[in-house]
Amino acid sequence: MSTGILTIDLDAMAANWRALDAMSAGQTAAVVKADGYGLGAARVARALHRAGARHFFVAVAEEGAELRETLGREAQIYVFSGHMAGDTDMIGDLDLVPMINSIDQMIRHVEALPDHPFGIQLDTGMNRLGMEPEEWEAVRDIALDLSPQLVMSHLACADDPDHPMNAQQLAAFRAMTEGLDCPRSLANTGGVLMGPDYHFELTRPGIGVYGGLPYADAAPVVTLDVPVIQCRDLAAGETVGYGNSFTAARDTRIATISAGYGDGLIRAMGPRLLALSGEAACPVAGRISMDLIGVDITDLDHDPKSLRLLGADQLIDDLADAAGTIGYEILTAMGARYVRRYIGG
Ligand SMILES: *Cc1c(COP(=O)(O)O)cnc(C)c1O
């Protein structure tokens, strides 16, 4: 077998969720969109359900439909994209709660599924999804008569607690939800960390549950081990990989490992990516290619069977820094080719 092995520590993940739950003033949901941030929505959601989560958020109704099969009847499953044309059967049959984003969606929902639960998503400045203050003003009384399950909005800058946008969105959310007696939700992971002012009745962490920033105290959840296919000796002056971008400065031993940008180890990580053998960190040699990466193992005293690219010594946010991106993208880009192995849970 030469595929990389992605090990997902469900106990560490559950501990992260419990810690975020303990910080939250009210109840705590779990966001499991994009296949549970790339880790496998079914396994992730089941483990979080066992840890006590009863509210789950997905991006689209199709994800909600799959999640319903996994979780059975008692969990609440909310859909951020709301009620789109073609979603009615899934929403109705599988008891999903669409977060209604516009007057058009509101009309579609009450016409198609008059007695079916729904939530409301408000725009407090991010200008991505949700009703604008004027739209909300226009439908507020009608919507409230139908008893929404939840009214929510989303923070644009919660990864930066000092950003003035946070207080601005909080004030806008308060103004738009003043006097409502249905549950409210504003905080993603960053919002949980900003404290109880942001929590309302339900928080919605995602990335922190999976071990990513801005939750700096999160336990690492993922480990990636990639098999070495071949090792070889190079004389000084020989080169490695496409474009000859690595030239051996000394007699060098190169291990070729079985993963590449086709598995989400994006090329831009380049030489800042490290490959770990136990404690020893070996530099990448040459360009990352689609399925293979060269690693300079000259300083190891043995040929390793595999090298570790992700774990406690190199976190998803380290890979993100290497590539000039964010941990979210590293996680959700993780290759379909990897074997996903689950421990704990
Ligand atoms: C993805 C998402 C979340 C979770 O955000 P994290 O930063 O991963 O905690 C919460 N709410 C909405 C609307 C989202 O799209």
CSV table of C-alpha atoms and ligand atoms in Angstrom, one decimal:
chain,number,residue,atom,x,y,z
A,1,MET,CA,0.0,0.0,0.0
A,2,SER,CA,1.4,3.4,-0.9
A,3,THR,CA,-1.3,5.8,-0.1
A,4,GLY,CA,-0.8,8.3,2.8
A,5,ILE,CA,-2.6,7.5,6.0
A,6,LEU,CA,-4.6,10.2,7.6
A,7,THR,CA,-5.3,9.4,11.2
A,8,ILE,CA,-8.1,11.2,12.9
A,9,ASP,CA,-8.2,11.3,16.6
A,10,LEU,CA,-11.8,11.3,17.5
A,11,ASP,CA,-11.1,11.6,21.2
A,12,ALA,CA,-9.0,14.7,20.7
A,13,MET,CA,-11.7,16.1,18.5
A,14,ALA,CA,-14.4,15.4,21.1
A,15,ALA,CA,-12.2,17.0,23.8
A,16,ASN,CA,-11.9,20.2,21.6
A,17,TRP,CA,-15.7,20.3,21.2
A,18,ARG,CA,-16.3,19.8,25.0
A,19,ALA,CA,-13.8,22.5,25.8
A,20,LEU,CA,-15.6,24.9,23.4
A,21,ASP,CA,-18.9,23.8,24.9
A,22,ALA,CA,-17.6,24.5,28.4
A,23,MET,CA,-16.7,28.1,27.3
A,24,SER,CA,-20.0,28.7,25.6
A,25,ALA,CA,-22.7,30.5,27.6
A,26,GLY,CA,-25.5,28.5,26.1
A,27,GLN,CA,-25.7,25.4,23.9
A,28,THR,CA,-23.0,24.4,21.5
A,29,ALA,CA,-23.5,23.1,18.0
A,30,ALA,CA,-20.9,21.5,15.6
A,31,VAL,CA,-20.3,22.6,12.1
A,32,VAL,CA,-19.7,19.6,9.9
A,33,LYS,CA,-19.9,21.1,6.4
A,34,ALA,CA,-17.5,20.1,3.6
A,35,ASP,CA,-17.4,16.5,4.7
A,36,GLY,CA,-16.6,17.4,8.3
A,37,TYR,CA,-13.8,19.8,7.2
A,38,GLY,CA,-12.4,17.0,5.1
A,39,LEU,CA,-12.2,14.5,7.9
A,40,GLY,CA,-15.3,12.4,7.1
A,41,ALA,CA,-18.6,13.9,8.1
A,42,ALA,CA,-20.2,10.6,9.2
A,43,ARG,CA,-17.5,9.6,11.6
A,44,VAL,CA,-16.9,13.1,12.9
A,45,ALA,CA,-20.6,13.7,13.5
A,46,ARG,CA,-21.2,10.4,15.2
A,47,ALA,CA,-18.3,11.1,17.6
A,48,LEU,CA,-19.5,14.6,18.3
A,49,HIS,CA,-23.0,13.3,18.9
A,50,ARG,CA,-21.6,10.9,21.5
A,51,ALA,CA,-19.7,13.8,23.0
A,52,GLY,CA,-23.1,15.5,23.5
A,53,ALA,CA,-23.6,17.7,20.4
A,54,ARG,CA,-27.3,17.8,19.3
A,55,HIS,CA,-27.2,20.7,16.8
A,56,PHE,CA,-25.3,20.3,13.6
A,57,PHE,CA,-24.8,22.8,10.7
A,58,VAL,CA,-24.1,21.9,7.1
A,59,ALA,CA,-23.7,24.2,4.0
A,60,VAL,CA,-26.1,22.5,1.6
A,61,ALA,CA,-29.2,20.3,1.9
A,62,GLU,CA,-27.4,17.3,0.3
A,63,GLU,CA,-24.9,17.3,3.1
A,64,GLY,CA,-27.8,17.5,5.6
A,65,ALA,CA,-29.6,14.5,3.9
A,66,GLU,CA,-26.5,12.4,4.3
A,67,LEU,CA,-26.0,13.5,7.9
A,68,ARG,CA,-29.6,12.6,8.7
A,69,GLU,CA,-28.9,9.0,7.7
A,70,THR,CA,-25.9,9.0,10.0
A,71,LEU,CA,-27.4,10.6,13.0
A,72,GLY,CA,-30.9,9.4,13.1
A,73,ARG,CA,-33.9,11.4,14.1
A,74,GLU,CA,-33.1,13.3,17.2
A,75,ALA,CA,-30.3,15.6,16.1
A,76,GLN,CA,-31.2,19.1,14.7
A,77,ILE,CA,-29.6,19.7,11.3
A,78,TYR,CA,-29.5,23.2,10.0
A,79,VAL,CA,-28.6,24.2,6.4
A,80,PHE,CA,-26.8,27.5,5.9
A,81,SER,CA,-27.8,27.9,2.3
A,82,GLY,CA,-31.4,27.9,3.3
A,83,HIS,CA,-34.3,26.6,1.1
A,84,MET,CA,-33.1,26.4,-2.5
A,85,ALA,CA,-35.3,25.3,-5.5
A,86,GLY,CA,-35.1,21.5,-5.6
A,87,ASP,CA,-34.4,21.2,-1.8
A,88,THR,CA,-38.0,20.8,-0.7
A,89,ASP,CA,-38.2,17.0,-0.6
A,90,MET,CA,-34.9,16.7,1.3
A,91,ILE,CA,-35.8,19.4,3.8
A,92,GLY,CA,-39.3,17.9,4.3
A,93,ASP,CA,-38.6,14.2,4.3
A,94,LEU,CA,-35.4,14.4,6.2
A,95,ASP,CA,-36.4,17.0,8.7
A,96,LEU,CA,-33.7,19.6,7.9
A,97,VAL,CA,-34.0,23.1,9.2
A,98,PRO,CA,-33.2,25.6,6.4
A,99,MET,CA,-31.7,28.9,7.5
A,100,ILE,CA,-33.8,31.3,5.4
A,101,ASN,CA,-31.6,33.9,3.7
A,102,SER,CA,-34.1,36.1,1.8
A,103,ILE,CA,-37.7,37.0,1.3
A,104,ASP,CA,-37.7,34.7,-1.8
A,105,GLN,CA,-36.5,31.8,0.2
A,106,MET,CA,-39.1,32.6,2.9
A,107,ILE,CA,-41.9,32.5,0.3
A,108,ARG,CA,-40.6,29.3,-1.2
A,109,HIS,CA,-40.4,27.7,2.2
A,110,VAL,CA,-43.9,28.7,3.5
A,111,GLU,CA,-45.5,27.8,0.2
A,112,ALA,CA,-43.8,24.4,-0.1
A,113,LEU,CA,-43.7,23.3,3.5
A,114,PRO,CA,-46.1,25.5,5.5
A,115,ASP,CA,-45.6,23.9,8.9
A,116,HIS,CA,-42.0,22.9,8.6
A,117,PRO,CA,-39.4,24.3,11.0
A,118,PHE,CA,-37.0,26.9,9.7
A,119,GLY,CA,-34.4,29.4,10.9
A,120,ILE,CA,-33.5,32.9,9.8
A,121,GLN,CA,-30.1,34.1,8.7
A,122,LEU,CA,-29.4,37.8,9.0
A,123,ASP,CA,-26.7,39.9,7.4
A,124,THR,CA,-24.9,42.0,9.9
A,125,GLY,CA,-22.2,43.3,7.5
A,126,MET,CA,-20.4,40.3,6.0
A,127,ASN,CA,-22.6,40.6,2.9
A,128,ARG,CA,-22.4,36.9,2.1
A,129,LEU,CA,-25.7,35.3,3.2
A,130,GLY,CA,-28.7,36.5,5.1
A,131,MET,CA,-31.4,39.1,5.1
A,132,GLU,CA,-30.5,42.8,5.1
A,133,PRO,CA,-32.0,44.9,7.9
A,134,GLU,CA,-34.7,46.4,5.6
A,135,GLU,CA,-35.6,42.9,4.3
A,136,TRP,CA,-35.8,41.6,7.8
A,137,GLU,CA,-37.9,44.6,8.9
A,138,ALA,CA,-40.4,43.7,6.1
A,139,VAL,CA,-40.9,40.1,7.0
A,140,ARG,CA,-40.0,40.1,10.7
A,141,ASP,CA,-43.6,39.9,12.0
A,142,ILE,CA,-44.7,37.3,9.6
A,143,ALA,CA,-41.6,35.2,10.2
A,144,LEU,CA,-41.9,35.5,14.0
A,145,ASP,CA,-45.6,34.4,13.9
A,146,LEU,CA,-44.3,31.2,12.3
A,147,SER,CA,-41.8,30.6,15.3
A,148,PRO,CA,-38.4,30.2,13.8
A,149,GLN,CA,-36.2,27.7,15.5
A,150,LEU,CA,-33.1,30.0,15.4
A,151,VAL,CA,-32.1,33.4,14.3
A,152,MET,CA,-28.4,33.7,13.3
A,153,SER,CA,-25.7,35.8,11.7
A,154,HIS,CA,-22.0,35.2,10.9
A,155,LEU,CA,-18.9,37.1,12.0
A,156,ALA,CA,-16.5,38.2,9.2
A,157,CYS,CA,-13.4,38.9,11.4
A,158,ALA,CA,-13.7,36.7,14.4
A,159,ASP,CA,-10.2,35.3,13.9
A,160,ASP,CA,-9.0,38.8,14.9
A,161,PRO,CA,-10.6,39.7,18.3
A,162,ASP,CA,-9.3,43.3,18.1
A,163,HIS,CA,-11.0,44.0,14.8
A,164,PRO,CA,-13.7,46.7,15.1
A,165,MET,CA,-15.9,44.7,12.8
A,166,ASN,CA,-16.7,42.3,15.7
A,167,ALA,CA,-18.3,44.9,17.9
A,168,GLN,CA,-20.1,46.5,15.0
A,169,GLN,CA,-21.6,43.1,13.9
A,170,LEU,CA,-22.6,42.4,17.5
A,171,ALA,CA,-24.4,45.7,17.8
A,172,ALA,CA,-26.1,45.1,14.5
A,173,PHE,CA,-27.2,41.6,15.5
A,174,ARG,CA,-28.5,42.9,18.8
A,175,ALA,CA,-30.4,45.7,17.1
A,176,MET,CA,-32.0,43.3,14.6
A,177,THR,CA,-32.9,40.6,17.2
A,178,GLU,CA,-34.0,42.9,20.1
A,179,GLY,CA,-36.9,41.4,22.0
A,180,LEU,CA,-37.1,38.1,20.1
A,181,ASP,CA,-37.8,35.1,22.2
A,182,CYS,CA,-36.4,32.5,19.9
A,183,PRO,CA,-32.8,31.2,20.2
A,184,ARG,CA,-30.1,33.3,18.6
A,185,SER,CA,-26.6,32.3,17.3
A,186,LEU,CA,-23.7,34.5,16.2
A,187,ALA,CA,-20.4,32.8,17.2
A,188,ASN,CA,-18.1,30.6,15.1
A,189,THR,CA,-14.9,29.3,16.8
A,190,GLY,CA,-13.4,32.8,16.9
A,191,GLY,CA,-16.7,34.2,18.4
A,192,VAL,CA,-16.7,31.5,21.1
A,193,LEU,CA,-13.2,32.7,22.1
A,194,MET,CA,-14.3,36.3,22.2
A,195,GLY,CA,-16.4,35.6,25.2
A,196,PRO,CA,-20.0,35.4,26.4
A,197,ASP,CA,-21.2,38.7,24.8
A,198,TYR,CA,-21.0,36.9,21.5
A,199,HIS,CA,-22.5,33.5,22.5
A,200,PHE,CA,-26.3,34.0,22.8
A,201,GLU,CA,-28.2,30.7,23.0
A,202,LEU,CA,-26.2,28.6,20.6
A,203,THR,CA,-22.6,28.7,19.4
A,204,ARG,CA,-21.4,27.2,16.1
A,205,PRO,CA,-17.7,26.2,16.2
A,206,GLY,CA,-16.1,24.4,13.3
A,207,ILE,CA,-12.4,24.8,12.8
A,208,GLY,CA,-11.6,24.7,16.6
A,209,VAL,CA,-13.2,21.3,16.9
A,210,TYR,CA,-10.8,20.0,14.3
A,211,GLY,CA,-7.7,21.5,15.9
A,212,GLY,CA,-7.2,24.7,13.9
A,213,LEU,CA,-6.6,28.4,14.7
A,214,PRO,CA,-7.9,30.6,16.0
A,215,TYR,CA,-8.4,28.0,18.8
A,216,ALA,CA,-4.7,28.0,19.7
A,217,ASP,CA,-5.2,25.6,22.7
A,218,ALA,CA,-6.9,23.0,20.6
A,219,ALA,CA,-5.6,19.4,20.7
A,220,PRO,CA,-4.2,18.3,17.3
A,221,VAL,CA,-6.7,16.0,15.6
A,222,VAL,CA,-5.0,14.9,12.4
A,223,THR,CA,-1.8,13.0,11.7
A,224,LEU,CA,-0.6,12.4,8.2
A,225,ASP,CA,2.0,9.6,7.5
A,226,VAL,CA,3.2,9.1,3.9
A,227,PRO,CA,5.1,6.0,2.8
A,228,VAL,CA,8.5,6.2,1.4
A,229,ILE,CA,8.5,4.5,-2.0
A,230,GLN,CA,12.2,4.7,-2.8
A,231,CYS,CA,15.5,6.0,-1.4
A,232,ARG,CA,18.6,6.9,-3.5
A,233,ASP,CA,22.0,8.5,-3.3
A,234,LEU,CA,23.0,11.6,-5.2
A,235,ALA,CA,26.4,13.0,-5.7
A,236,ALA,CA,27.0,16.7,-5.2
A,237,GLY,CA,25.7,18.6,-8.2
A,238,GLU,CA,22.8,16.2,-9.1
A,239,THR,CA,19.3,17.6,-9.1
A,240,VAL,CA,15.8,16.5,-7.9
A,241,GLY,CA,12.4,16.8,-9.4
A,242,TYR,CA,10.7,19.0,-12.0
A,243,GLY,CA,12.6,22.1,-13.1
A,244,ASN,CA,15.8,21.0,-11.3
A,245,SER,CA,14.9,23.3,-8.4
A,246,PHE,CA,17.0,21.3,-5.9
A,247,THR,CA,20.7,20.7,-6.5
A,248,ALA,CA,22.6,18.5,-4.0
A,249,ALA,CA,25.3,20.6,-2.3
A,250,ARG,CA,26.9,17.5,-0.9
A,251,ASP,CA,26.5,13.7,-1.2
A,252,THR,CA,22.8,13.5,-0.5
A,253,ARG,CA,20.3,10.8,0.2
A,254,ILE,CA,16.8,11.4,-1.1
A,255,ALA,CA,13.6,9.6,-0.1
A,256,THR,CA,10.6,9.8,-2.5
A,257,ILE,CA,7.3,9.8,-0.7
A,258,SER,CA,3.9,8.9,-2.0
A,259,ALA,CA,1.8,12.1,-1.9
A,260,GLY,CA,1.7,15.5,-3.7
A,261,TYR,CA,-0.4,18.3,-4.7
A,262,GLY,CA,-3.0,15.8,-6.0
A,263,ASP,CA,-3.6,15.1,-2.3
A,264,GLY,CA,-3.9,18.7,-1.2
A,265,LEU,CA,-0.2,19.2,-0.4
A,266,ILE,CA,-0.3,22.2,-2.5
A,267,ARG,CA,2.8,23.1,-4.5
A,268,ALA,CA,3.1,26.6,-2.9
A,269,MET,CA,4.2,24.9,0.4
A,270,GLY,CA,7.4,24.2,-1.5
A,271,PRO,CA,10.5,23.9,0.6
A,272,ARG,CA,8.8,25.3,3.8
A,273,LEU,CA,7.1,21.9,4.2
A,274,LEU,CA,9.0,19.5,6.5
A,275,ALA,CA,8.9,15.8,6.6
A,276,LEU,CA,9.3,14.3,10.1
A,277,SER,CA,11.0,11.0,11.1
A,278,GLY,CA,10.4,10.8,14.8
A,279,GLU,CA,11.7,14.1,16.1
A,280,ALA,CA,14.0,14.7,13.1
A,281,ALA,CA,12.7,17.2,10.6
A,282,CYS,CA,13.9,16.6,7.0
A,283,PRO,CA,13.5,19.3,4.3
A,284,VAL,CA,11.6,18.8,1.1
A,285,ALA,CA,14.0,18.6,-1.9
A,286,GLY,CA,12.7,20.0,-5.2
A,287,ARG,CA,9.2,20.8,-6.3
A,288,ILE,CA,6.2,19.1,-4.9
A,289,SER,CA,4.7,17.1,-7.8
A,290,MET,CA,1.2,15.6,-8.2
A,291,ASP,CA,1.8,12.3,-6.5
A,292,LEU,CA,5.4,12.5,-5.2
A,293,ILE,CA,7.6,14.6,-3.0
A,294,GLY,CA,11.4,14.3,-2.7
A,295,VAL,CA,12.8,14.6,0.9
A,296,ASP,CA,16.4,15.1,1.9
A,297,ILE,CA,17.1,12.4,4.5
A,298,THR,CA,20.9,12.7,4.4
A,299,ASP,CA,21.0,13.6,8.1
A,300,LEU,CA,19.0,10.6,9.2
A,301,ASP,CA,20.9,7.5,10.2
A,302,HIS,CA,18.4,5.1,8.5
A,303,ASP,CA,16.0,5.0,5.6
A,304,PRO,CA,12.5,5.6,7.1
A,305,LYS,CA,9.5,3.6,6.0
A,306,SER,CA,7.3,6.6,6.1
A,307,LEU,CA,7.5,10.3,7.0
A,308,ARG,CA,5.0,12.4,8.9
A,309,LEU,CA,3.7,15.6,7.3
A,310,LEU,CA,1.1,16.5,9.9
A,311,GLY,CA,0.9,15.9,13.6
A,312,ALA,CA,1.8,17.6,16.9
A,313,ASP,CA,5.1,18.8,15.5
A,314,GLN,CA,3.7,20.3,12.3
A,315,LEU,CA,0.1,21.4,12.6
A,316,ILE,CA,-2.4,22.2,9.9
A,317,ASP,CA,-1.7,25.9,10.5
A,318,ASP,CA,2.0,25.3,10.0
A,319,LEU,CA,1.2,23.8,6.6
A,320,ALA,CA,-1.1,26.7,6.0
A,321,ASP,CA,1.7,29.2,6.7
A,322,ALA,CA,4.0,27.4,4.4
A,323,ALA,CA,1.5,27.7,1.6
A,324,GLY,CA,0.3,31.2,2.4
A,325,THR,CA,-3.2,30.0,3.2
A,326,ILE,CA,-5.4,29.1,6.2
A,327,GLY,CA,-5.8,25.8,8.1
A,328,TYR,CA,-9.4,25.5,6.8
A,329,GLU,CA,-8.1,25.1,3.3
A,330,ILE,CA,-5.5,22.6,4.3
A,331,LEU,CA,-8.0,20.4,6.0
A,332,THR,CA,-10.8,20.6,3.4
A,333,ALA,CA,-8.2,20.0,0.6
A,334,MET,CA,-7.0,16.7,2.1
A,335,GLY,CA,-6.8,14.1,-0.5
A,336,ALA,CA,-9.5,11.6,-1.3
A,337,ARG,CA,-6.6,9.1,-1.9
A,338,TYR,CA,-5.5,9.0,1.7
A,339,VAL,CA,-6.7,6.2,3.8
A,340,ARG,CA,-8.7,7.7,6.7
A,341,ARG,CA,-8.1,5.8,9.9
A,342,TYR,CA,-10.0,6.8,13.0
A,343,ILE,CA,-8.8,6.3,16.5
A,344,GLY,CA,-10.7,6.7,19.8
A,345,GLY,CA,-14.4,7.7,19.7
B,1,LIG,C1,-18.2,27.6,8.6
B,1,LIG,C2,-19.1,28.4,9.4
B,1,LIG,C3,-19.1,28.3,10.8
B,1,LIG,C4,-17.9,27.7,11.5
B,1,LIG,O1,-16.8,28.5,11.5
B,1,LIG,P1,-15.4,28.2,12.2
B,1,LIG,O2,-14.6,29.4,11.9
B,1,LIG,O3,-14.9,27.0,11.4
B,1,LIG,O4,-15.6,27.9,13.6
B,1,LIG,C5,-20.1,29.0,11.5
B,1,LIG,N1,-21.1,29.6,10.9
B,1,LIG,C6,-21.1,29.7,9.5
B,1,LIG,C7,-22.2,30.5,8.9
B,1,LIG,C8,-20.2,29.1,8.7
B,1,LIG,O5,-20.2,29.3,7.4
